[in-house]
PDB file of C-alpha atoms and ligand atoms in Angstrom:
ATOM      1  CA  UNK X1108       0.000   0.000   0.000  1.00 44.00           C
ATOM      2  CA  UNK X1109       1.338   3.517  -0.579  1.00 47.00           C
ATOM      3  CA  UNK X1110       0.978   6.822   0.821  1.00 49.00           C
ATOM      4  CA  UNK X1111      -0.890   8.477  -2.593  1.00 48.00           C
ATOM      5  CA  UNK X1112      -3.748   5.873  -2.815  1.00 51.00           C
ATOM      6  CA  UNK X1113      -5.249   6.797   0.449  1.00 52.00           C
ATOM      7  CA  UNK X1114      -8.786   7.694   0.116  1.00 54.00           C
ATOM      8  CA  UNK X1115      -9.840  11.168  -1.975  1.00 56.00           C
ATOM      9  CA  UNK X1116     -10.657  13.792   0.828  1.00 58.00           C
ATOM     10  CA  UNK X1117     -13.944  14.162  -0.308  1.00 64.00           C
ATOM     11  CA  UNK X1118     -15.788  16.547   2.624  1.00 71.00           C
ATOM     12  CA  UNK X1119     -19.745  15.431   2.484  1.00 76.00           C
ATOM     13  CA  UNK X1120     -21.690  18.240   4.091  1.00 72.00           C
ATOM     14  CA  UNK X1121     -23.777  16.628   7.355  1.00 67.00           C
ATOM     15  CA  UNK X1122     -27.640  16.574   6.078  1.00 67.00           C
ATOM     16  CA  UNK X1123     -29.762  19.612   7.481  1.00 66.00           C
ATOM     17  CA  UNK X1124     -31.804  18.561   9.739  1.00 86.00           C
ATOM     18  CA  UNK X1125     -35.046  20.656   8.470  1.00 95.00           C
ATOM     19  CA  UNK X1126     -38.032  20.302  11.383  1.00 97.00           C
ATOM     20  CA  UNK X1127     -40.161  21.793   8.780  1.00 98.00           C
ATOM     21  CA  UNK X1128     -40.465  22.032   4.974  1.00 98.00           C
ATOM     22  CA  UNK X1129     -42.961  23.059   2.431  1.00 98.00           C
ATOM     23  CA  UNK X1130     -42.717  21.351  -0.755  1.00 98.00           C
ATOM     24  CA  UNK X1131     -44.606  23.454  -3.700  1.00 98.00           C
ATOM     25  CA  UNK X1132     -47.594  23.623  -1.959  1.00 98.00           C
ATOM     26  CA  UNK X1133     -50.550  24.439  -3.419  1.00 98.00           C
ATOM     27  CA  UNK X1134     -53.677  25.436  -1.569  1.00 98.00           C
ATOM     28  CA  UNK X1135     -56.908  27.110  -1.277  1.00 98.00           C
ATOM     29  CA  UNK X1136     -60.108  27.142   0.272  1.00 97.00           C
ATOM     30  CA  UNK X1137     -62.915  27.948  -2.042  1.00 96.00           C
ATOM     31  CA  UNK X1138     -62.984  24.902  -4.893  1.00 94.00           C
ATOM     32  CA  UNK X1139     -60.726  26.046  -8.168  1.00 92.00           C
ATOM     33  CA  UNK X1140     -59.291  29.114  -5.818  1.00 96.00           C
ATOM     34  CA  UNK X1141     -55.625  28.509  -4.936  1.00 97.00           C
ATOM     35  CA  UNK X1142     -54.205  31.031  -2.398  1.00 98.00           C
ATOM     36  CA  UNK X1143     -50.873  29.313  -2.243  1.00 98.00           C
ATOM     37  CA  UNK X1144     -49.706  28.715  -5.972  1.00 97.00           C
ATOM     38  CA  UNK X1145     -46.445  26.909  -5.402  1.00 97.00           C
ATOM     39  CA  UNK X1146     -45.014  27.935  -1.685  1.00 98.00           C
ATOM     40  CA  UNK X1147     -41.509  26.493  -0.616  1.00 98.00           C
ATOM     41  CA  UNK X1148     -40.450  26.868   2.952  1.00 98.00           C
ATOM     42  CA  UNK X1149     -37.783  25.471   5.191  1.00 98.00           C
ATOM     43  CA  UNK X1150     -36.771  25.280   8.819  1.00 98.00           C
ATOM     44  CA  UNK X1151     -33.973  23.917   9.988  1.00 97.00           C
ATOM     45  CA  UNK X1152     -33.650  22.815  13.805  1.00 96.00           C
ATOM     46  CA  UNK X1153     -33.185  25.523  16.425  1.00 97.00           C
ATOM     47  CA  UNK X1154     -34.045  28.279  13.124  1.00 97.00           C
ATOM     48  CA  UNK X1155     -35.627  31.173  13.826  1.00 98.00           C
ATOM     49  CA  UNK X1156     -38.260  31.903  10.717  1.00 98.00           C
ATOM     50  CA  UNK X1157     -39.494  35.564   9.176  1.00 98.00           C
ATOM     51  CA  UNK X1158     -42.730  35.194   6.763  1.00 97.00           C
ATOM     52  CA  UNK X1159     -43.132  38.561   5.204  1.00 96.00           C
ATOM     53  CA  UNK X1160     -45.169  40.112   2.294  1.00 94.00           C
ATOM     54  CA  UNK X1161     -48.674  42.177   1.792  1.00 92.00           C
ATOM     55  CA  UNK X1162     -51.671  41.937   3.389  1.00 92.00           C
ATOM     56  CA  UNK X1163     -53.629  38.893   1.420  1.00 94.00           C
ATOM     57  CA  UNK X1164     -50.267  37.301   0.172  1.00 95.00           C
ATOM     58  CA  UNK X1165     -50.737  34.330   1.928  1.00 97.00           C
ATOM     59  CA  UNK X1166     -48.707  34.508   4.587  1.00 97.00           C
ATOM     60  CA  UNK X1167     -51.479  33.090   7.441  1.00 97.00           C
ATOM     61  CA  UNK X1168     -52.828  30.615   4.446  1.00 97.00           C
ATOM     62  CA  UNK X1169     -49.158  28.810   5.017  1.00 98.00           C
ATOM     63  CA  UNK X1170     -49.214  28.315   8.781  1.00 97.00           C
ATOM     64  CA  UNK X1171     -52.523  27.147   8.267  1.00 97.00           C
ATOM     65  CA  UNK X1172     -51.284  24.904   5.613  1.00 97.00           C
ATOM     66  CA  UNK X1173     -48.718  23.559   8.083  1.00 97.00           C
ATOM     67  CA  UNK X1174     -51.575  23.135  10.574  1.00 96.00           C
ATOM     68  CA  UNK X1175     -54.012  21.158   8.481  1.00 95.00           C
ATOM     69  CA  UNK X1176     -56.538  23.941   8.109  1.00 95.00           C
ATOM     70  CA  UNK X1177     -56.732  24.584   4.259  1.00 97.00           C
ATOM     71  CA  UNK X1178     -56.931  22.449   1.910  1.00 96.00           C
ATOM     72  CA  UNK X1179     -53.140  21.638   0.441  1.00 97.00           C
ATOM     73  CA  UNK X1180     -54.200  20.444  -3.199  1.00 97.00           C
ATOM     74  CA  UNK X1181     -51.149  19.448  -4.402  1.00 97.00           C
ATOM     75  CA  UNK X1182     -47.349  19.522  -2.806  1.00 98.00           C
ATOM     76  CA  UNK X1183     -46.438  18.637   0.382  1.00 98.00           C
ATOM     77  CA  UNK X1184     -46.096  19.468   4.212  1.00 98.00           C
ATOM     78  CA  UNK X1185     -43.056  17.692   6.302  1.00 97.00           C
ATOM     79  CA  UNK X1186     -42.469  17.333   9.539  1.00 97.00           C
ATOM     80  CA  UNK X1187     -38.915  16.157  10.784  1.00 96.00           C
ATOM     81  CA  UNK X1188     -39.178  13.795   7.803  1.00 95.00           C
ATOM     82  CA  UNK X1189     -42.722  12.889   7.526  1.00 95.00           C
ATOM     83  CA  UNK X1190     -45.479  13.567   5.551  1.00 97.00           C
ATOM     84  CA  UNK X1191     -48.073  15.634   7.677  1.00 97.00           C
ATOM     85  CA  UNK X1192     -50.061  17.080   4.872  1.00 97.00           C
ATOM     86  CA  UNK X1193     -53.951  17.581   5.675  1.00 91.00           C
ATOM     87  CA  UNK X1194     -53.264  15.624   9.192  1.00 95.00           C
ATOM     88  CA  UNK X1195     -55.943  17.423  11.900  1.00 93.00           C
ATOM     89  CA  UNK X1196     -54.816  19.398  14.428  1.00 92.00           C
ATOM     90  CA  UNK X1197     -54.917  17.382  17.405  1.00 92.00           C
ATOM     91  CA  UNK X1198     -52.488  14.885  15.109  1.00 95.00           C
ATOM     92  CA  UNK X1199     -50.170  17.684  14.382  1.00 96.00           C
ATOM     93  CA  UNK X1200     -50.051  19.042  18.654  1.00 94.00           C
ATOM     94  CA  UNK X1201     -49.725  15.689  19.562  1.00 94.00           C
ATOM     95  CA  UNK X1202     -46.878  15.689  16.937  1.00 95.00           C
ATOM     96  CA  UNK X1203     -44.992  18.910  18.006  1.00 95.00           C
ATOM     97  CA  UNK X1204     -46.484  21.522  15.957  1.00 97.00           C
ATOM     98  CA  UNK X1205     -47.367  24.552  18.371  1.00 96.00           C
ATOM     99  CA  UNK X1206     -49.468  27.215  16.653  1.00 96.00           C
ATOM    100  CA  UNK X1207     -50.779  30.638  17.825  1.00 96.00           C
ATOM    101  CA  UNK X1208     -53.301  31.625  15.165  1.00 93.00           C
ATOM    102  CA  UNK X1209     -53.621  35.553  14.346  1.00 87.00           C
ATOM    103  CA  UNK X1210     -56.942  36.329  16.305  1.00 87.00           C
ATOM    104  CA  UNK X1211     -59.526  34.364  18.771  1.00 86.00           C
ATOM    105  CA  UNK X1212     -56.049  32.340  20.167  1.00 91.00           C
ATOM    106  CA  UNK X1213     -57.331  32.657  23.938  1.00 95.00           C
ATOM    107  CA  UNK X1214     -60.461  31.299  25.500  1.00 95.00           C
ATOM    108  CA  UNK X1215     -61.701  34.076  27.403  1.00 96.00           C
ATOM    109  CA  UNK X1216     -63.680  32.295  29.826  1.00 97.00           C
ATOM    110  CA  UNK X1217     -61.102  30.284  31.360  1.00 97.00           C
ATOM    111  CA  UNK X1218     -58.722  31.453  33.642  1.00 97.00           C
ATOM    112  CA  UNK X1219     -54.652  31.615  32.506  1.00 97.00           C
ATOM    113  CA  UNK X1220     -54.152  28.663  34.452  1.00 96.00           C
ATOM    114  CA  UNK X1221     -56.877  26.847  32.373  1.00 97.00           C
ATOM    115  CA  UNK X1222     -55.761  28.075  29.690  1.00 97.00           C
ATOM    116  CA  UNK X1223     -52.295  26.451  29.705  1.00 97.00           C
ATOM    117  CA  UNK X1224     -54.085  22.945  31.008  1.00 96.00           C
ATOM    118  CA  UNK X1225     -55.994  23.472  27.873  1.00 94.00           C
ATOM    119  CA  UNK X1226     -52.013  23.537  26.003  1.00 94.00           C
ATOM    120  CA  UNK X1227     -51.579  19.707  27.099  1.00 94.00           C
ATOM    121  CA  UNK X1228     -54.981  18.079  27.626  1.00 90.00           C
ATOM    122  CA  UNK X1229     -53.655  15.477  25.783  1.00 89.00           C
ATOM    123  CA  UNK X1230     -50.586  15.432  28.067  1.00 89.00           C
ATOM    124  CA  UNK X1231     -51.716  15.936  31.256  1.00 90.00           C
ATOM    125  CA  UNK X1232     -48.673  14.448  33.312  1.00 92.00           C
ATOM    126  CA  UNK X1233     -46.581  17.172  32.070  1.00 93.00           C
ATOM    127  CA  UNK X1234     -48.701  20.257  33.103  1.00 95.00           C
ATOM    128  CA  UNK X1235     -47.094  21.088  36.519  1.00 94.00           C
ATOM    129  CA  UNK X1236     -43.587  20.759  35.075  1.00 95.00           C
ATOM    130  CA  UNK X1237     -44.157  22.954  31.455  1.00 95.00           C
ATOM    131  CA  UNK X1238     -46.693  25.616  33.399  1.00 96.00           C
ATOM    132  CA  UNK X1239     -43.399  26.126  35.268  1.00 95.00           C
ATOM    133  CA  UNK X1240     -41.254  26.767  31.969  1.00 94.00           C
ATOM    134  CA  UNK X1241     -43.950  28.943  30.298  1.00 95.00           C
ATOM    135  CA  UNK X1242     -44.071  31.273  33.862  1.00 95.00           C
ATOM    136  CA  UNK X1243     -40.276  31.229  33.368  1.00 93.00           C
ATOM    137  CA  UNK X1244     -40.315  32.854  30.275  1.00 91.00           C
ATOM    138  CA  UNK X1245     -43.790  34.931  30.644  1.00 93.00           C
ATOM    139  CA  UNK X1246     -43.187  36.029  34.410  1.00 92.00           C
ATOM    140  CA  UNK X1247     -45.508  38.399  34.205  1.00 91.00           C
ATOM    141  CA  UNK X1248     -48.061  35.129  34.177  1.00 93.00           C
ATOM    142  CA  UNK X1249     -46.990  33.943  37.186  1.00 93.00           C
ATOM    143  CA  UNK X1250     -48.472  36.577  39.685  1.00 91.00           C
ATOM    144  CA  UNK X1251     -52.273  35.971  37.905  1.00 93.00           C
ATOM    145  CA  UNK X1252     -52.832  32.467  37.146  1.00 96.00           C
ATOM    146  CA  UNK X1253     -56.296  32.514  38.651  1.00 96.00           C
ATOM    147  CA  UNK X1254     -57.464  35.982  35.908  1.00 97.00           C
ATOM    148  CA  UNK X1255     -59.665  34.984  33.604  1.00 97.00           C
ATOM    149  CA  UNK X1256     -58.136  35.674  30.331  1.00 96.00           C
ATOM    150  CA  UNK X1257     -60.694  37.660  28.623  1.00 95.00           C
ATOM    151  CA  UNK X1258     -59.743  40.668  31.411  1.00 95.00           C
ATOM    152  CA  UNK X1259     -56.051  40.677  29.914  1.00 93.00           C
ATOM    153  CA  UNK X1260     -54.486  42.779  27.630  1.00 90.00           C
ATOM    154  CA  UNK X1261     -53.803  42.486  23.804  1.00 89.00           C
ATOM    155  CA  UNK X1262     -49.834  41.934  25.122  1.00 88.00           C
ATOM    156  CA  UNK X1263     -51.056  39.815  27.881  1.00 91.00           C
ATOM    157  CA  UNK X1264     -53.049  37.513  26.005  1.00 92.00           C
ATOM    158  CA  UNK X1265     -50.643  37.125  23.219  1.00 92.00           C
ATOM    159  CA  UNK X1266     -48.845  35.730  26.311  1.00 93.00           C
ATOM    160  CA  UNK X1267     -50.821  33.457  27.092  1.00 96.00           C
ATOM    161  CA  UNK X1268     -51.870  32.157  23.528  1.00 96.00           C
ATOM    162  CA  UNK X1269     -47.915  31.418  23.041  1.00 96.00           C
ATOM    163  CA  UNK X1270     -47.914  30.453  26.395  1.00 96.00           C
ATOM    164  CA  UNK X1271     -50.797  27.928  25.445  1.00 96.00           C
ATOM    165  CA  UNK X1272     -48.848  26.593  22.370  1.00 96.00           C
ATOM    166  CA  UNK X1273     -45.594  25.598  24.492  1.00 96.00           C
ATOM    167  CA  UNK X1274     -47.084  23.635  26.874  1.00 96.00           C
ATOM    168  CA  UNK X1275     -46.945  20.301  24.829  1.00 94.00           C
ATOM    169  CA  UNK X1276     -42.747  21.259  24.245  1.00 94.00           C
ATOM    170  CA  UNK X1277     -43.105  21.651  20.402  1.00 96.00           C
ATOM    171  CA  UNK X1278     -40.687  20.876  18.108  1.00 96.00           C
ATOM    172  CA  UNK X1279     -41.927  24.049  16.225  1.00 98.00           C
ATOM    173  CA  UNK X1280     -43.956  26.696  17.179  1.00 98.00           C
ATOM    174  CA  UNK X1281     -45.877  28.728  14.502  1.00 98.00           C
ATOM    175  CA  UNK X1282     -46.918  32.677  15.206  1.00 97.00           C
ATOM    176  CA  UNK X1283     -49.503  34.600  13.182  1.00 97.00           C
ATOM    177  CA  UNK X1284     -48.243  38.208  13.970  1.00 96.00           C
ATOM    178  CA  UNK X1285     -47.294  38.342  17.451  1.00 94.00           C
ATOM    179  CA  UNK X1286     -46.842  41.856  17.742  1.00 94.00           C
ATOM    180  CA  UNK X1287     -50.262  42.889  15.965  1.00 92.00           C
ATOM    181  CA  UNK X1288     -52.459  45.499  17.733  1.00 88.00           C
ATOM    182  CA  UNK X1289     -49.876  46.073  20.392  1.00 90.00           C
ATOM    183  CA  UNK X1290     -48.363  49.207  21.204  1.00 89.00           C
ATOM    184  CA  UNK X1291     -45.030  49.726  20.545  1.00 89.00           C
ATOM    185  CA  UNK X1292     -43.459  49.024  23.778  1.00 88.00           C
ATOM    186  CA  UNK X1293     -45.492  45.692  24.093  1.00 89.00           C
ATOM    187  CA  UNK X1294     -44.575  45.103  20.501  1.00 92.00           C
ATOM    188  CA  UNK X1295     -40.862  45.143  21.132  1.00 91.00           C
ATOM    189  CA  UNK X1296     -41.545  42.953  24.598  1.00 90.00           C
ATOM    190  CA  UNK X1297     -43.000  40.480  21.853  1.00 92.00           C
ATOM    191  CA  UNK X1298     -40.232  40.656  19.588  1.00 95.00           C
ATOM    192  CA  UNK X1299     -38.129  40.195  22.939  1.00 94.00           C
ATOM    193  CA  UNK X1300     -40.167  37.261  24.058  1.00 93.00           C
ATOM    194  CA  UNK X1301     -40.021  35.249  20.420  1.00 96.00           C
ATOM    195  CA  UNK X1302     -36.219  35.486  20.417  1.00 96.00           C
ATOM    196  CA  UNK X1303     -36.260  33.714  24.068  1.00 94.00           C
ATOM    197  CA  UNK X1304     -38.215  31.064  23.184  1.00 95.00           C
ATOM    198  CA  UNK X1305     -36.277  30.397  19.841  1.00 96.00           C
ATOM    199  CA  UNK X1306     -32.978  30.459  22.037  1.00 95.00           C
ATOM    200  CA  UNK X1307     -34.278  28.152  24.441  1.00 92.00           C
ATOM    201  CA  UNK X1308     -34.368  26.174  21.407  1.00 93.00           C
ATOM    202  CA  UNK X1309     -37.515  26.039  19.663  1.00 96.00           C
ATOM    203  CA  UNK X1310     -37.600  26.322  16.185  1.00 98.00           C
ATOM    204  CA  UNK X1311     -40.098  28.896  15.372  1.00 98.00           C
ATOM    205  CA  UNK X1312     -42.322  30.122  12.191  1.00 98.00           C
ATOM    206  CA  UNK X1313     -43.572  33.581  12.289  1.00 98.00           C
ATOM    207  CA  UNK X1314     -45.629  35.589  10.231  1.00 97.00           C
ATOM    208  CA  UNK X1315     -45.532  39.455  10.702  1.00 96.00           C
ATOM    209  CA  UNK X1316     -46.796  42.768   8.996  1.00 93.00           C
ATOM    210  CA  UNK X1317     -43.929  44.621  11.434  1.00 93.00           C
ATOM    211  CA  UNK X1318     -41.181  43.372   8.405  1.00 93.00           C
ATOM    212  CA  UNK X1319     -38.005  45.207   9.816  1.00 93.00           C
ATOM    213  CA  UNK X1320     -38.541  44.173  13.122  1.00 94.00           C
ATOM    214  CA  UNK X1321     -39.548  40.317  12.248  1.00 95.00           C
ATOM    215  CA  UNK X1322     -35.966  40.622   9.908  1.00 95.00           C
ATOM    216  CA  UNK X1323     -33.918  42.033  12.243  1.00 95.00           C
ATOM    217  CA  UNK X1324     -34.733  39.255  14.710  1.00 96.00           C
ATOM    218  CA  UNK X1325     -34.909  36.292  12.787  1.00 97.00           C
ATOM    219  CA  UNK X1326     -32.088  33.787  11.240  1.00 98.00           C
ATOM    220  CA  UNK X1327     -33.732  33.842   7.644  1.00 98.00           C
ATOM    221  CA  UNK X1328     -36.868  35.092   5.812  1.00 97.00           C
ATOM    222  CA  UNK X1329     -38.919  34.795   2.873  1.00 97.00           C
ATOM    223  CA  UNK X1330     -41.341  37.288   1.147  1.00 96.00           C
ATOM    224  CA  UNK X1331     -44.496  35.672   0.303  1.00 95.00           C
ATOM    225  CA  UNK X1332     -46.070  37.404  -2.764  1.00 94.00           C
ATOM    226  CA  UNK X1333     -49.462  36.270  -4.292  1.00 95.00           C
ATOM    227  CA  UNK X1334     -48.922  32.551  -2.654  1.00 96.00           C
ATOM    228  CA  UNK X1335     -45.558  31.876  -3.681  1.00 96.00           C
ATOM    229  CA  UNK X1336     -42.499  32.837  -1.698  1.00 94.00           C
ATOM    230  CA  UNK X1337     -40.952  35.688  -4.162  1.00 92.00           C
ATOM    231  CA  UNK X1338     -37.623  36.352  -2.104  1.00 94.00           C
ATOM    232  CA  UNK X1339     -35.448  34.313   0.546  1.00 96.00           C
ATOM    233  CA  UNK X1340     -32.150  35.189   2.352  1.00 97.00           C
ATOM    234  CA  UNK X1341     -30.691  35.736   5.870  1.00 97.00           C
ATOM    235  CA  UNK X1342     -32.605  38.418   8.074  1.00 96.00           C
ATOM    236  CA  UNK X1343     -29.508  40.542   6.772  1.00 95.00           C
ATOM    237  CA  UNK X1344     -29.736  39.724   3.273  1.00 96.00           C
ATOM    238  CA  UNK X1345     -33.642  40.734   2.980  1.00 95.00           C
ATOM    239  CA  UNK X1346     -33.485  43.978   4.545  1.00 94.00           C
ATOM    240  CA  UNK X1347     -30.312  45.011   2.487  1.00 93.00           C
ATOM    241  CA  UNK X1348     -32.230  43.861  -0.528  1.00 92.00           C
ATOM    242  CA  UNK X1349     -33.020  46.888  -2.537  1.00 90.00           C
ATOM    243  CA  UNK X1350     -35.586  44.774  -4.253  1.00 89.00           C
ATOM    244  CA  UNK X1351     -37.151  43.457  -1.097  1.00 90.00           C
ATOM    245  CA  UNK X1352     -36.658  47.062   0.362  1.00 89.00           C
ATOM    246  CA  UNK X1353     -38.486  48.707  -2.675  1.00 83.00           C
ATOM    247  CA  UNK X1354     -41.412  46.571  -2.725  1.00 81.00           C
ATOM    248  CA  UNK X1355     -41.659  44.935   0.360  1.00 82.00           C
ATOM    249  CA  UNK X1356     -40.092  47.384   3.189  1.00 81.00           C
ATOM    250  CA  UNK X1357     -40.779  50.862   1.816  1.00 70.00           C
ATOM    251  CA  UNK X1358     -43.742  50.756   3.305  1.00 52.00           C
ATOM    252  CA  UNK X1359     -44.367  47.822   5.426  1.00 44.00           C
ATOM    253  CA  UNK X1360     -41.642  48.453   7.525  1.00 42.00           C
ATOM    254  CA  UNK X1361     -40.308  51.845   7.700  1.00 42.00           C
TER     255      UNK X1361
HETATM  256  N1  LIG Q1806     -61.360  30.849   5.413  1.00 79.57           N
HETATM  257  C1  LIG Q1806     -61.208  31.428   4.215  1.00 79.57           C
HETATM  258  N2  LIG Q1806     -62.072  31.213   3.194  1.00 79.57           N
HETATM  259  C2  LIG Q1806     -61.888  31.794   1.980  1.00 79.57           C
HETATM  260  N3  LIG Q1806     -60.869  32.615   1.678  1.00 79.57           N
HETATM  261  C3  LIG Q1806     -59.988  32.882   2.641  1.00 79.57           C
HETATM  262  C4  LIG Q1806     -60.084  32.292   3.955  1.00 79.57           C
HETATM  263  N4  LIG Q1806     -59.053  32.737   4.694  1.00 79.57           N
HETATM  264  C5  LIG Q1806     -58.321  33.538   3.884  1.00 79.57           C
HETATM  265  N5  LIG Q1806     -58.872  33.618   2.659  1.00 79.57           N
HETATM  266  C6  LIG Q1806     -58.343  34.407   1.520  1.00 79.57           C
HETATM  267  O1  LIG Q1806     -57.009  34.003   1.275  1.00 79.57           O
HETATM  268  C7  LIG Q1806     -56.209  35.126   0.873  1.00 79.57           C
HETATM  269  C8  LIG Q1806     -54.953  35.163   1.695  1.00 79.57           C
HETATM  270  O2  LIG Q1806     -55.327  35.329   3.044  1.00 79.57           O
HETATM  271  P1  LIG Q1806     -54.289  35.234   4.241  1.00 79.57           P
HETATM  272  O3  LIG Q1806     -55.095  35.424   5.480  1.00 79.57           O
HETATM  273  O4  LIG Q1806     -53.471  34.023   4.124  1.00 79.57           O
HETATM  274  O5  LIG Q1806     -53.360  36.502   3.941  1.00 79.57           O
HETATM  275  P2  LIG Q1806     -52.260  37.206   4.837  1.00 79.57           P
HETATM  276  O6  LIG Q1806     -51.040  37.332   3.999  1.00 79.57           O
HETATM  277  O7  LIG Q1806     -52.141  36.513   6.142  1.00 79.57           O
HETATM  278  O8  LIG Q1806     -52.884  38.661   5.030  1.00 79.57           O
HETATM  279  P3  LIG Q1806     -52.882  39.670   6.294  1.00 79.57           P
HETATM  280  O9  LIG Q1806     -51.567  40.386   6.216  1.00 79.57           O
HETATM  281  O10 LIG Q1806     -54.020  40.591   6.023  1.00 79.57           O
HETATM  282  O11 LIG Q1806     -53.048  38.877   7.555  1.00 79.57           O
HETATM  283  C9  LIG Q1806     -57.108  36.359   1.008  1.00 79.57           C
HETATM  284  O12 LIG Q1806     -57.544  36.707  -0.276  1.00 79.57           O
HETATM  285  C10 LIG Q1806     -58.247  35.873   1.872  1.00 79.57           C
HETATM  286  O13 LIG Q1806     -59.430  36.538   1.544  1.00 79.57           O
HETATM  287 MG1  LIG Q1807     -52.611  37.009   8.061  1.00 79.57          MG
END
């Protein structure tokens, strides 16, 4: 044997591990009316996720296309490797998918306490022990467990309705505009409060209208435009874009 026919140094990258990807997806709810025409998303473990783009682009349409509620017509959804497409929504929880939908995401009956239970009904040995993580990252919680959640504010109950979605320990956690209707120091104690929860390492999808805030913060982004996702890059990339900034950020953002 001789020194030169050692093996070539080929370097294979290591496979990304992608939690989440959305494979040409196309979906719609009226019959013949797509509102995703051919949507391609990824998220790679630990990622921190910007969906941006005009109002009616889609950008809800694809969390709810994650979350089995629109009909996903052709294309596919995957989670950590398997096909999830059209699965219900007590499938995809009991799976790992967290999601805080745009509006209605608290009961307002129920106290915050019940609320949370509500998180992990079907996990119920793990309430004590993930009630104490979500008051660990929403303090503010803590002191009112017993409030009924309809007495809360906008901020407060956006608290609560991520709250909700971590109790079950998702693998991904997918926000319709956190920040929405908030004023702006509650908006950046969102912002704040996403960028925890993706560091405590939860790989997180968020849609928001508040574009240079959501890029700043996040590890990559993608514009949605009419259903399909028009531009992706780092946070950095997008909001350097004079494209992205002409179109997308001129106004949205400024
Ligand atoms: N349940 C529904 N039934 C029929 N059409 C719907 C439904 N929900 C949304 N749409 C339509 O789908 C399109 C995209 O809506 P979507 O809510 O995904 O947009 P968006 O990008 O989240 O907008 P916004 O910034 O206003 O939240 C819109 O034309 C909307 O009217
Ligand atoms: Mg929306």
């Amino acid at each position: 044997m001789s020194d030169t026919a050692a093996a070539p140094a080929t370097s294979v990258a290591p496979p990304v591990e992608n939690v989440v990807e959305l494979r040409d997806v196309h979906a719609g709810y009226l019959p013949g009316v797509n509102i995703l025409n051919g949507a391609n998303l990824t998220a790679a473990k630990g990622e921190l996720i910007g969906i941006i783009g005009p109002n009616g682009a889609g950008k809800s349409t694809m969390l709810k296309a994650i979350f089995g509620q629109v009909n996903v017509r052709s294309g596919a959804v995957i989670l950590n490797g398997q096909d999830i497409t059209g699965l219900r929504a007590n499938k995809l929880v009991a799976q790992g998918v967290g999601f805080v939908p745009q509006t209605n995401n608290v009961f307002p009956s129920l106290s915050i306490a019940e609320n949370l239970q509500m998180g992990a009904y079907q996990r119920p040995k793990v309430v004590a022990e993930r009630i104490d993580f979500v008051t660990s990252v929403f303090p503010d919680l803590a002191k009112r467990l017993q409030q009924r959640a309809g007495s809360l504010s906008g901020g407060e109950r956006q608290m609560v309705a991520m709250g909700r979605a971590l109790m079950m320990d998702p693998h991904v956690l997918l926000l319709d505009e956190p920040s929405a209707g908030l004023s702006p120091s509650r908006q950046d104690e969102a912002f704040l409060r996403v960028s925890e929860i993706n560091k405590a390492g939860v790989t997180t999808i968020m849609v928001e209208q508040n574009a240079r805030r959501c890029l700043q913060i996040c590890d990559r982004g993608y514009v949605l435009d009419q259903g399909r996702d028009a531009y992706t890059g780092t946070g950095r990339e997008l909001l350097n874009d004079p494209k992205v900034i002409g179109l997308y950020l001129g106004t949205l953002g400024a």
